[in-house]
């Protein structure tokens, strides 16, 4: 098994770092561009030099042709001993004079080869007849030779231009070009390495932080964030993500602890009552009825608690798609259902623009919890429960209030009724889990709003929330509740 793992690890391709990839890519692109520019530049320069040299030689030959055609000239006129009659000799140009039979009368420096074609031109009757030879090797150098007849069979003049020096110059230029290109590629690689190091340094830090989180499962890792470019934005997003995950984990832990604490009491009572069922035959009829009633009540409370825990978890979810909703219409739907369930008179008042962006299921659950809370505490039911929806108090904000004429909320409880599982002293004898208003808080915070609770003039309470639009659910927003 260990050998198999080693073989798999050996065959697994090695990962190439982003820095190495960036450096190699930068160097490869630079090399390709430098090579293309260097080759094109050298080719253009070589072509220009060769064309210039050839045009100079062609001009010399053309001048010689014009001279011998215009004037009747003899070989002595081109002798090196008579420079006044000599032709203009550009740099790296050699001149050799041939006699009527093609013999050399005045040798060039170096001496130029004479072929049969050259001897035939020397015996021509017409002046200006020309024969050319390209790439002729003379004394380890390369020449281009043109033989021009003097006419009347008097001989010819050979003009040669050295091209090997030009080629040597071009070869030197070629070598220097390749050396320069190599230097540019090396310099580009170094610059790419430096640039890649600067760019990937922060990515390496982020990678190390992510690996540390994966290894230790600790979400409270501080991510160093610098810069305002894409890497900086990634770092800040990663830092916020870790913060929200850490807070979400803390919320889940706290919810489990609170739920376990709240579930312990009804479960203990159920276990006690179930143990009494073993002695059911020994109990009097009145005690049996009380026992069954207690079991039924505790089962209902336990079911309600579980359902509200599920609702609370659903309230922290983003699965419901946001859409434009009218909170007045949602309040009307809640009022219809509440009238059917409680038999209470429930009125709805709406003013202003009550439309907003939100998740309708979550908002309906929040308003329904407020109405159920009011009905539970306003047990006398002498006056209607009111749902007031108004907006906007400020642009984009809608306010929802549920007003009752119950016992109201004490000053000390106003700041705690939205806590999870919190129940006021006068509410502990009533059914409920203490999660209803905590769900309202979660829904409000998920919609960029906030819950509130007030004492109502003339008795009763005003409990509600504001909605400012859909945002990401705020991890760590502690849900609070009265009933």
Tab-separated table of C-alpha atoms in Angstrom:
chain	number	residue	atom	x	y	z
A	1	UNK	CA	0.000	0.000	0.000
A	2	UNK	CA	2.836	2.378	0.900
A	3	UNK	CA	4.623	1.550	-2.342
A	4	UNK	CA	1.456	2.259	-4.300
A	5	UNK	CA	1.149	5.663	-2.607
A	6	UNK	CA	4.767	6.459	-3.457
A	7	UNK	CA	4.177	5.496	-7.087
A	8	UNK	CA	1.062	7.675	-7.247
A	9	UNK	CA	2.946	10.572	-5.641
A	10	UNK	CA	5.825	10.087	-8.087
A	11	UNK	CA	3.481	10.168	-11.074
A	12	UNK	CA	1.568	13.157	-9.790
A	13	UNK	CA	2.638	16.275	-11.725
A	14	UNK	CA	4.522	18.813	-9.681
A	15	UNK	CA	2.669	22.048	-9.162
A	16	UNK	CA	4.277	25.101	-10.675
A	17	UNK	CA	3.925	28.211	-8.566
A	18	UNK	CA	2.154	31.264	-9.916
A	19	UNK	CA	5.354	33.255	-9.508
A	20	UNK	CA	7.331	30.803	-11.670
A	21	UNK	CA	4.568	30.723	-14.265
A	22	UNK	CA	4.461	34.516	-14.369
A	23	UNK	CA	8.261	34.803	-14.693
A	24	UNK	CA	8.456	32.174	-17.432
A	25	UNK	CA	5.540	33.704	-19.316
A	26	UNK	CA	6.993	37.196	-19.020
A	27	UNK	CA	10.412	35.988	-20.182
A	28	UNK	CA	8.889	33.956	-23.035
A	29	UNK	CA	6.841	36.882	-24.317
A	30	UNK	CA	9.820	39.212	-24.009
A	31	UNK	CA	12.061	36.710	-25.798
A	32	UNK	CA	9.563	36.302	-28.625
A	33	UNK	CA	9.111	40.054	-29.047
A	34	UNK	CA	12.854	40.734	-28.763
A	35	UNK	CA	13.679	37.983	-31.257
A	36	UNK	CA	11.106	39.259	-33.721
A	37	UNK	CA	12.247	42.868	-33.397
A	38	UNK	CA	15.933	41.864	-33.543
A	39	UNK	CA	15.545	39.694	-36.632
A	40	UNK	CA	13.459	42.287	-38.442
A	41	UNK	CA	15.874	45.073	-37.490
A	42	UNK	CA	18.934	43.102	-38.568
A	43	UNK	CA	17.302	42.056	-41.821
A	44	UNK	CA	16.325	45.648	-42.596
A	45	UNK	CA	19.807	46.960	-41.728
A	46	UNK	CA	21.584	44.225	-43.743
A	47	UNK	CA	19.326	44.783	-46.704
A	48	UNK	CA	19.940	48.530	-46.559
A	49	UNK	CA	23.746	48.132	-46.332
A	50	UNK	CA	23.893	45.628	-49.179
A	51	UNK	CA	21.649	47.725	-51.417
A	52	UNK	CA	23.749	50.817	-50.654
A	53	UNK	CA	26.989	49.019	-51.516
A	54	UNK	CA	25.549	47.583	-54.703
A	55	UNK	CA	24.166	50.945	-55.790
A	56	UNK	CA	27.593	52.561	-55.233
A	57	UNK	CA	29.287	49.869	-57.355
A	58	UNK	CA	26.617	50.135	-60.072
A	59	UNK	CA	27.161	53.897	-60.160
A	60	UNK	CA	30.932	53.438	-60.578
A	61	UNK	CA	30.377	51.003	-63.457
A	62	UNK	CA	27.808	53.359	-65.027
A	63	UNK	CA	30.241	56.280	-64.839
A	64	UNK	CA	32.963	54.175	-66.458
A	65	UNK	CA	30.640	53.130	-69.267
A	66	UNK	CA	29.649	56.734	-69.920
A	67	UNK	CA	33.311	57.816	-69.906
A	68	UNK	CA	34.537	55.268	-72.479
A	69	UNK	CA	31.532	55.834	-74.724
A	70	UNK	CA	31.893	59.588	-74.713
A	71	UNK	CA	35.673	59.777	-75.186
A	72	UNK	CA	37.967	57.584	-77.190
A	73	UNK	CA	40.168	56.233	-74.411
A	74	UNK	CA	43.113	53.866	-74.340
A	75	UNK	CA	44.497	51.628	-71.608
A	76	UNK	CA	47.131	54.293	-70.816
A	77	UNK	CA	44.361	56.669	-69.768
A	78	UNK	CA	43.520	54.333	-66.860
A	79	UNK	CA	47.055	53.490	-65.904
A	80	UNK	CA	47.926	54.103	-62.265
A	81	UNK	CA	50.887	56.175	-63.522
A	82	UNK	CA	48.463	58.672	-65.104
A	83	UNK	CA	46.119	59.547	-62.199
A	84	UNK	CA	44.787	62.607	-63.932
A	85	UNK	CA	42.970	60.354	-66.349
A	86	UNK	CA	42.089	57.736	-63.726
A	87	UNK	CA	38.507	56.998	-62.725
A	88	UNK	CA	37.154	57.880	-59.269
A	89	UNK	CA	37.939	54.969	-56.941
A	90	UNK	CA	35.559	54.681	-53.969
A	91	UNK	CA	36.650	52.911	-50.804
A	92	UNK	CA	37.292	49.157	-51.130
A	93	UNK	CA	37.326	49.500	-54.995
A	94	UNK	CA	40.107	47.905	-57.098
A	95	UNK	CA	40.954	48.771	-60.787
A	96	UNK	CA	42.863	46.602	-63.245
A	97	UNK	CA	43.653	47.459	-66.929
A	98	UNK	CA	43.635	44.797	-69.655
A	99	UNK	CA	45.313	44.997	-73.064
A	100	UNK	CA	43.776	44.171	-76.483
A	101	UNK	CA	44.414	40.446	-76.073
A	102	UNK	CA	43.167	40.438	-72.508
A	103	UNK	CA	46.586	40.564	-70.947
A	104	UNK	CA	47.104	42.521	-67.745
A	105	UNK	CA	48.750	45.883	-68.475
A	106	UNK	CA	48.287	47.490	-65.074
A	107	UNK	CA	47.541	45.049	-62.268
A	108	UNK	CA	45.119	45.878	-59.525
A	109	UNK	CA	45.849	45.600	-55.831
A	110	UNK	CA	45.185	42.809	-55.349
A	111	UNK	CA	45.416	41.333	-58.866
A	112	UNK	CA	42.037	40.412	-60.265
A	113	UNK	CA	41.359	37.137	-62.082
A	114	UNK	CA	40.823	37.327	-65.868
A	115	UNK	CA	38.412	34.896	-67.481
A	116	UNK	CA	37.668	34.099	-71.128
A	117	UNK	CA	34.650	36.415	-71.019
A	118	UNK	CA	36.912	39.238	-69.829
A	119	UNK	CA	39.346	38.643	-72.723
A	120	UNK	CA	36.448	38.608	-75.192
A	121	UNK	CA	35.229	41.977	-73.830
A	122	UNK	CA	38.778	43.392	-74.148
A	123	UNK	CA	38.729	42.633	-77.886
A	124	UNK	CA	35.308	44.242	-78.469
A	125	UNK	CA	35.065	46.933	-81.168
A	126	UNK	CA	32.246	48.733	-79.345
A	127	UNK	CA	33.069	50.720	-76.228
A	128	UNK	CA	31.078	50.127	-73.060
A	129	UNK	CA	30.437	46.420	-73.417
A	130	UNK	CA	30.329	44.964	-69.903
A	131	UNK	CA	30.520	41.572	-68.239
A	132	UNK	CA	29.992	41.128	-64.453
A	133	UNK	CA	31.128	38.476	-61.994
A	134	UNK	CA	29.575	38.160	-58.503
A	135	UNK	CA	31.044	36.623	-55.360
A	136	UNK	CA	34.554	36.198	-56.757
A	137	UNK	CA	37.161	35.097	-54.181
A	138	UNK	CA	40.329	37.206	-54.401
A	139	UNK	CA	43.051	36.928	-51.742
A	140	UNK	CA	40.638	35.507	-49.129
A	141	UNK	CA	38.181	38.306	-49.794
A	142	UNK	CA	34.980	38.370	-51.804
A	143	UNK	CA	34.644	40.830	-54.700
A	144	UNK	CA	32.148	41.797	-57.334
A	145	UNK	CA	33.926	42.432	-60.658
A	146	UNK	CA	32.784	44.301	-63.806
A	147	UNK	CA	34.857	44.345	-67.016
A	148	UNK	CA	34.123	47.294	-69.400
A	149	UNK	CA	35.462	47.358	-72.991
A	150	UNK	CA	37.379	50.435	-74.291
A	151	UNK	CA	36.274	49.791	-77.903
A	152	UNK	CA	38.176	49.337	-81.178
A	153	UNK	CA	39.844	46.225	-79.680
A	154	UNK	CA	42.109	48.357	-77.435
A	155	UNK	CA	41.424	46.436	-74.211
A	156	UNK	CA	39.221	46.802	-71.177
A	157	UNK	CA	39.076	48.105	-67.632
A	158	UNK	CA	38.166	45.843	-64.688
A	159	UNK	CA	36.489	47.416	-61.681
A	160	UNK	CA	36.074	45.351	-58.493
A	161	UNK	CA	34.460	46.154	-55.175
A	162	UNK	CA	35.108	44.207	-51.962
A	163	UNK	CA	31.973	42.869	-50.268
A	164	UNK	CA	33.560	40.629	-47.617
A	165	UNK	CA	34.153	43.588	-45.279
A	166	UNK	CA	30.467	44.422	-45.510
A	167	UNK	CA	29.522	40.840	-44.696
A	168	UNK	CA	32.001	40.814	-41.810
A	169	UNK	CA	30.400	43.990	-40.556
A	170	UNK	CA	26.949	42.469	-40.879
A	171	UNK	CA	28.062	39.287	-39.073
A	172	UNK	CA	29.436	41.391	-36.252
A	173	UNK	CA	26.173	43.304	-36.170
A	174	UNK	CA	24.308	39.993	-36.084
A	175	UNK	CA	26.371	38.718	-33.177
A	176	UNK	CA	25.897	41.932	-31.240
A	177	UNK	CA	22.174	41.818	-31.960
A	178	UNK	CA	21.887	38.301	-30.544
A	179	UNK	CA	23.990	39.232	-27.509
A	180	UNK	CA	21.758	42.252	-26.936
A	181	UNK	CA	18.633	40.134	-27.318
A	182	UNK	CA	19.975	37.607	-24.804
A	183	UNK	CA	20.746	40.428	-22.376
A	184	UNK	CA	17.252	41.839	-22.840
A	185	UNK	CA	15.690	38.411	-22.195
A	186	UNK	CA	17.762	37.921	-19.034
A	187	UNK	CA	16.914	41.424	-17.858
A	188	UNK	CA	13.239	40.794	-18.642
A	189	UNK	CA	13.377	37.576	-16.621
A	190	UNK	CA	14.863	39.412	-13.644
A	191	UNK	CA	12.313	42.207	-13.952
A	192	UNK	CA	9.541	39.616	-14.307
A	193	UNK	CA	10.789	37.794	-11.201
A	194	UNK	CA	10.850	41.047	-9.228
A	195	UNK	CA	7.426	42.061	-10.485
A	196	UNK	CA	5.967	38.591	-9.905
A	197	UNK	CA	7.399	38.602	-6.379
A	198	UNK	CA	5.682	41.900	-5.644
A	199	UNK	CA	2.399	40.758	-7.161
A	200	UNK	CA	2.290	37.249	-5.692
A	201	UNK	CA	3.622	38.120	-2.244
A	202	UNK	CA	0.162	39.084	-1.003
A	203	UNK	CA	-1.370	36.059	-2.754
A	204	UNK	CA	1.118	33.838	-0.937
A	205	UNK	CA	0.051	35.417	2.358
A	206	UNK	CA	-3.620	34.789	1.517
A	207	UNK	CA	-2.821	31.205	0.521
A	208	UNK	CA	-0.968	30.646	3.785
A	209	UNK	CA	-3.926	32.036	5.724
A	210	UNK	CA	-6.365	29.776	3.843
A	211	UNK	CA	-4.143	26.730	4.411
A	212	UNK	CA	-3.861	27.633	8.101
A	213	UNK	CA	-7.651	27.797	8.372
A	214	UNK	CA	-8.008	24.449	6.578
A	215	UNK	CA	-5.377	22.845	8.827
A	216	UNK	CA	-6.396	24.239	12.209
A	217	UNK	CA	-10.089	24.986	11.532
A	218	UNK	CA	-9.613	28.262	13.368
A	219	UNK	CA	-11.632	30.970	11.652
A	220	UNK	CA	-10.313	33.839	13.752
A	221	UNK	CA	-7.207	34.274	11.588
A	222	UNK	CA	-6.138	37.843	10.969
A	223	UNK	CA	-5.563	38.350	7.254
A	224	UNK	CA	-3.132	41.182	6.459
A	225	UNK	CA	-4.670	43.329	3.736
A	226	UNK	CA	-2.809	46.004	1.755
A	227	UNK	CA	-3.435	47.801	-1.512
A	228	UNK	CA	-6.564	48.725	-3.393
A	229	UNK	CA	-6.138	46.548	-6.483
A	230	UNK	CA	-7.767	43.189	-7.202
A	231	UNK	CA	-5.476	41.384	-4.740
A	232	UNK	CA	-6.312	43.913	-2.028
A	233	UNK	CA	-10.031	43.490	-2.713
A	234	UNK	CA	-9.585	39.704	-2.574
A	235	UNK	CA	-7.822	40.013	0.776
A	236	UNK	CA	-10.531	42.208	2.247
A	237	UNK	CA	-13.263	39.894	0.913
A	238	UNK	CA	-11.442	36.887	2.377
A	239	UNK	CA	-11.069	38.653	5.720
A	240	UNK	CA	-14.774	39.538	5.787
A	241	UNK	CA	-15.680	35.973	4.796
A	242	UNK	CA	-13.611	34.534	7.650
A	243	UNK	CA	-15.176	36.997	10.072
A	244	UNK	CA	-18.678	36.047	9.018
A	245	UNK	CA	-17.905	32.346	9.098
A	246	UNK	CA	-16.439	32.717	12.582
A	247	UNK	CA	-19.477	34.655	13.761
A	248	UNK	CA	-21.819	32.154	12.098
A	249	UNK	CA	-20.028	29.314	13.857
A	250	UNK	CA	-20.356	31.177	17.152
A	251	UNK	CA	-24.074	31.757	16.478
A	252	UNK	CA	-24.610	28.081	15.766
A	253	UNK	CA	-22.753	27.088	18.919
A	254	UNK	CA	-24.736	29.555	21.013
A	255	UNK	CA	-28.024	28.463	19.425
A	256	UNK	CA	-27.269	24.817	20.171
A	257	UNK	CA	-26.365	25.658	23.752
A	258	UNK	CA	-29.482	27.768	24.241
A	259	UNK	CA	-31.686	25.180	22.546
A	260	UNK	CA	-30.193	22.414	24.669
A	261	UNK	CA	-30.838	24.462	27.796
A	262	UNK	CA	-34.448	25.145	26.823
A	263	UNK	CA	-35.119	21.573	25.685
A	264	UNK	CA	-33.759	20.122	28.902
A	265	UNK	CA	-36.729	21.278	31.032
A	266	UNK	CA	-39.603	19.842	28.944
A	267	UNK	CA	-37.630	16.673	28.263
A	268	UNK	CA	-37.017	16.197	31.982
A	269	UNK	CA	-40.696	16.733	32.700
A	270	UNK	CA	-41.666	14.296	29.943
A	271	UNK	CA	-39.268	11.692	31.275
A	272	UNK	CA	-40.728	12.101	34.770
A	273	UNK	CA	-44.304	11.797	33.539
A	274	UNK	CA	-43.437	8.815	31.363
A	275	UNK	CA	-41.965	7.079	34.381
A	276	UNK	CA	-45.293	7.654	36.133
A	277	UNK	CA	-47.068	5.917	33.281
A	278	UNK	CA	-45.562	2.651	34.517
A	279	UNK	CA	-47.726	3.067	37.624
A	280	UNK	CA	-50.791	4.213	35.671
A	281	UNK	CA	-52.996	1.497	37.207
A	282	UNK	CA	-52.085	2.624	40.722
A	283	UNK	CA	-53.079	6.267	40.161
A	284	UNK	CA	-56.540	7.644	40.860
A	285	UNK	CA	-58.600	8.767	37.834
A	286	UNK	CA	-58.102	12.499	38.548
A	287	UNK	CA	-54.303	12.062	38.654
A	288	UNK	CA	-54.414	10.073	35.405
A	289	UNK	CA	-56.268	12.846	33.632
A	290	UNK	CA	-53.826	15.455	34.947
A	291	UNK	CA	-50.885	13.295	33.854
A	292	UNK	CA	-52.254	12.869	30.327
A	293	UNK	CA	-53.039	16.593	30.126
A	294	UNK	CA	-49.495	17.450	31.268
A	295	UNK	CA	-48.009	15.072	28.701
A	296	UNK	CA	-50.152	16.575	25.969
A	297	UNK	CA	-49.240	20.153	26.983
A	298	UNK	CA	-45.508	19.383	27.233
A	299	UNK	CA	-45.561	17.602	23.869
A	300	UNK	CA	-47.235	20.660	22.296
A	301	UNK	CA	-44.695	23.021	23.875
A	302	UNK	CA	-41.838	20.816	22.761
A	303	UNK	CA	-43.263	20.717	19.229
A	304	UNK	CA	-43.665	24.494	19.218
A	305	UNK	CA	-40.104	24.932	20.427
A	306	UNK	CA	-38.718	22.650	17.714
A	307	UNK	CA	-40.800	24.404	15.041
A	308	UNK	CA	-39.579	27.817	16.171
A	309	UNK	CA	-35.988	26.593	16.178
A	310	UNK	CA	-36.493	25.423	12.605
A	311	UNK	CA	-38.044	28.797	11.720
A	312	UNK	CA	-35.117	30.593	13.333
A	313	UNK	CA	-32.631	28.545	11.317
A	314	UNK	CA	-34.654	29.200	8.153
A	315	UNK	CA	-34.682	32.905	8.960
A	316	UNK	CA	-30.883	32.904	8.759
A	317	UNK	CA	-30.959	31.358	5.289
A	318	UNK	CA	-30.633	33.074	1.926
A	319	UNK	CA	-32.478	30.412	-0.048
A	320	UNK	CA	-35.593	32.543	-0.594
A	321	UNK	CA	-35.031	34.826	-3.587
A	322	UNK	CA	-35.567	38.558	-2.932
A	323	UNK	CA	-38.257	40.405	-4.847
A	324	UNK	CA	-40.293	43.587	-4.634
A	325	UNK	CA	-43.044	43.156	-2.079
A	326	UNK	CA	-45.804	45.291	-0.573
A	327	UNK	CA	-45.702	44.992	3.206
A	328	UNK	CA	-49.305	46.240	3.462
A	329	UNK	CA	-50.474	43.263	1.373
A	330	UNK	CA	-48.416	40.864	3.497
A	331	UNK	CA	-49.930	42.386	6.653
A	332	UNK	CA	-53.421	41.833	5.251
A	333	UNK	CA	-52.624	38.152	4.580
A	334	UNK	CA	-51.268	37.751	8.124
A	335	UNK	CA	-54.377	39.412	9.564
A	336	UNK	CA	-56.681	36.988	7.693
A	337	UNK	CA	-54.794	33.956	9.022
A	338	UNK	CA	-54.591	35.355	12.570
A	339	UNK	CA	-58.346	36.075	12.679
A	340	UNK	CA	-59.026	32.474	11.705
A	341	UNK	CA	-56.609	31.054	14.288
A	342	UNK	CA	-57.324	33.298	17.262
A	343	UNK	CA	-60.838	34.571	16.595
A	344	UNK	CA	-59.570	38.065	17.459
A	345	UNK	CA	-60.416	41.279	15.670
A	346	UNK	CA	-57.284	42.422	13.812
A	347	UNK	CA	-57.101	45.643	11.810
A	348	UNK	CA	-54.511	46.819	9.273
A	349	UNK	CA	-53.582	50.455	8.660
A	350	UNK	CA	-51.284	51.429	5.788
A	351	UNK	CA	-49.888	54.838	4.792
A	352	UNK	CA	-47.361	55.960	2.237
A	353	UNK	CA	-45.394	53.750	-0.114
A	354	UNK	CA	-45.086	50.361	1.597
A	355	UNK	CA	-43.219	48.540	-1.186
A	356	UNK	CA	-39.643	47.378	-0.682
A	357	UNK	CA	-37.206	44.714	-1.793
A	358	UNK	CA	-37.402	41.690	0.461
A	359	UNK	CA	-38.059	38.014	0.970
A	360	UNK	CA	-41.837	37.638	1.359
A	361	UNK	CA	-41.779	34.397	3.358
A	362	UNK	CA	-39.408	35.816	5.975
A	363	UNK	CA	-41.386	39.056	6.252
A	364	UNK	CA	-44.684	37.219	6.620
A	365	UNK	CA	-43.188	35.050	9.387
A	366	UNK	CA	-41.961	38.147	11.242
A	367	UNK	CA	-45.340	39.947	11.124
A	368	UNK	CA	-47.145	36.734	12.073
A	369	UNK	CA	-44.904	36.311	15.126
A	370	UNK	CA	-45.659	39.881	16.208
A	371	UNK	CA	-49.412	39.300	15.927
A	372	UNK	CA	-49.245	35.961	17.786
A	373	UNK	CA	-47.155	37.613	20.498
A	374	UNK	CA	-49.740	40.403	20.880
A	375	UNK	CA	-52.639	37.919	20.991
A	376	UNK	CA	-50.881	35.839	23.635
A	377	UNK	CA	-50.279	38.767	25.989
A	378	UNK	CA	-53.549	40.631	25.264
A	379	UNK	CA	-55.682	37.735	26.527
A	380	UNK	CA	-58.694	39.872	27.415
A	381	UNK	CA	-59.145	40.887	23.797
A	382	UNK	CA	-61.366	43.881	24.498
A	383	UNK	CA	-59.853	45.963	21.685
A	384	UNK	CA	-58.616	44.962	18.229
A	385	UNK	CA	-54.969	44.189	17.600
A	386	UNK	CA	-53.631	46.761	15.126
A	387	UNK	CA	-51.054	46.276	12.389
A	388	UNK	CA	-49.679	49.619	11.176
A	389	UNK	CA	-47.508	49.735	8.027
A	390	UNK	CA	-46.048	53.107	7.068
A	391	UNK	CA	-43.380	54.306	4.734
A	392	UNK	CA	-41.080	55.715	3.986
A	393	UNK	CA	-39.802	57.361	7.183
A	394	UNK	CA	-36.626	57.859	5.175
A	395	UNK	CA	-35.975	56.874	1.531
A	396	UNK	CA	-36.401	53.131	1.050
A	397	UNK	CA	-37.488	52.426	4.643
A	398	UNK	CA	-40.823	50.859	5.650
A	399	UNK	CA	-42.006	50.577	9.281
A	400	UNK	CA	-44.220	47.787	10.621
A	401	UNK	CA	-45.876	48.053	14.063
A	402	UNK	CA	-48.206	45.742	15.969
A	403	UNK	CA	-50.143	47.469	18.744
A	404	UNK	CA	-52.007	45.737	21.572
A	405	UNK	CA	-53.706	46.659	24.860
A	406	UNK	CA	-52.119	43.962	26.960
A	407	UNK	CA	-50.097	44.467	30.157
A	408	UNK	CA	-47.293	46.140	28.182
A	409	UNK	CA	-43.570	45.702	28.631
A	410	UNK	CA	-41.601	46.812	31.667
A	411	UNK	CA	-38.708	49.199	31.241
A	412	UNK	CA	-36.189	46.510	32.165
A	413	UNK	CA	-37.617	44.097	29.587
A	414	UNK	CA	-37.706	46.572	26.675
A	415	UNK	CA	-34.018	45.953	25.950
A	416	UNK	CA	-34.171	42.188	26.345
A	417	UNK	CA	-37.363	40.981	24.753
A	418	UNK	CA	-35.556	40.230	21.479
A	419	UNK	CA	-32.991	37.969	23.196
A	420	UNK	CA	-33.185	34.312	22.348
A	421	UNK	CA	-35.225	32.285	24.844
A	422	UNK	CA	-35.756	35.341	27.029
A	423	UNK	CA	-39.153	35.440	28.699
A	424	UNK	CA	-40.370	38.169	30.977
A	425	UNK	CA	-41.307	37.215	34.526
A	426	UNK	CA	-45.034	37.656	33.864
A	427	UNK	CA	-44.786	35.512	30.693
A	428	UNK	CA	-43.182	32.394	32.107
A	429	UNK	CA	-46.536	30.859	32.952
A	430	UNK	CA	-47.728	31.339	29.371
A	431	UNK	CA	-47.022	28.920	26.511
A	432	UNK	CA	-44.145	29.816	24.259
A	433	UNK	CA	-40.442	29.231	23.708
A	434	UNK	CA	-38.985	32.727	23.799
A	435	UNK	CA	-37.973	32.524	20.109
A	436	UNK	CA	-40.817	34.359	18.359
A	437	UNK	CA	-39.401	37.865	18.650
A	438	UNK	CA	-35.845	36.661	18.084
A	439	UNK	CA	-36.989	35.557	14.627
A	440	UNK	CA	-38.398	39.064	14.091
A	441	UNK	CA	-34.987	40.492	14.902
A	442	UNK	CA	-33.250	38.139	12.451
A	443	UNK	CA	-35.657	39.071	9.666
A	444	UNK	CA	-35.264	42.803	10.332
A	445	UNK	CA	-31.477	42.632	10.321
A	446	UNK	CA	-31.540	40.538	7.135
A	447	UNK	CA	-33.430	43.388	5.459
A	448	UNK	CA	-31.137	46.204	6.627
A	449	UNK	CA	-33.593	47.183	9.352
A	450	UNK	CA	-33.932	46.812	13.117
A	451	UNK	CA	-36.542	45.663	15.674
A	452	UNK	CA	-38.001	47.971	18.299
A	453	UNK	CA	-40.321	47.805	21.314
A	454	UNK	CA	-42.195	50.702	23.012
A	455	UNK	CA	-44.655	51.179	25.804
A	456	UNK	CA	-48.002	52.259	24.378
A	457	UNK	CA	-49.786	55.254	25.787
A	458	UNK	CA	-52.910	54.181	27.602
A	459	UNK	CA	-51.492	50.698	28.219
A	460	UNK	CA	-50.173	47.941	26.035
A	461	UNK	CA	-47.137	47.633	23.829
A	462	UNK	CA	-45.948	48.665	20.384
A	463	UNK	CA	-43.555	46.084	18.926
A	464	UNK	CA	-42.317	46.079	15.347
A	465	UNK	CA	-39.413	46.438	12.972
A	466	UNK	CA	-38.142	48.507	10.082
A	467	UNK	CA	-37.122	47.285	6.638
A	468	UNK	CA	-34.588	49.057	4.477
A	469	UNK	CA	-33.996	46.561	1.681
A	470	UNK	CA	-32.367	43.168	1.272
A	471	UNK	CA	-28.756	42.758	2.334
A	472	UNK	CA	-26.662	39.785	3.274
A	473	UNK	CA	-27.872	38.241	6.508
A	474	UNK	CA	-25.663	39.648	9.220
A	475	UNK	CA	-23.711	36.867	10.802
A	476	UNK	CA	-23.655	37.294	14.504
A	477	UNK	CA	-26.835	39.319	14.743
A	478	UNK	CA	-28.075	37.886	17.987
A	479	UNK	CA	-31.739	37.007	17.699
A	480	UNK	CA	-33.762	38.302	20.586
A	481	UNK	CA	-37.299	37.433	21.640
A	482	UNK	CA	-39.970	37.938	24.309
A	483	UNK	CA	-42.463	35.231	23.641
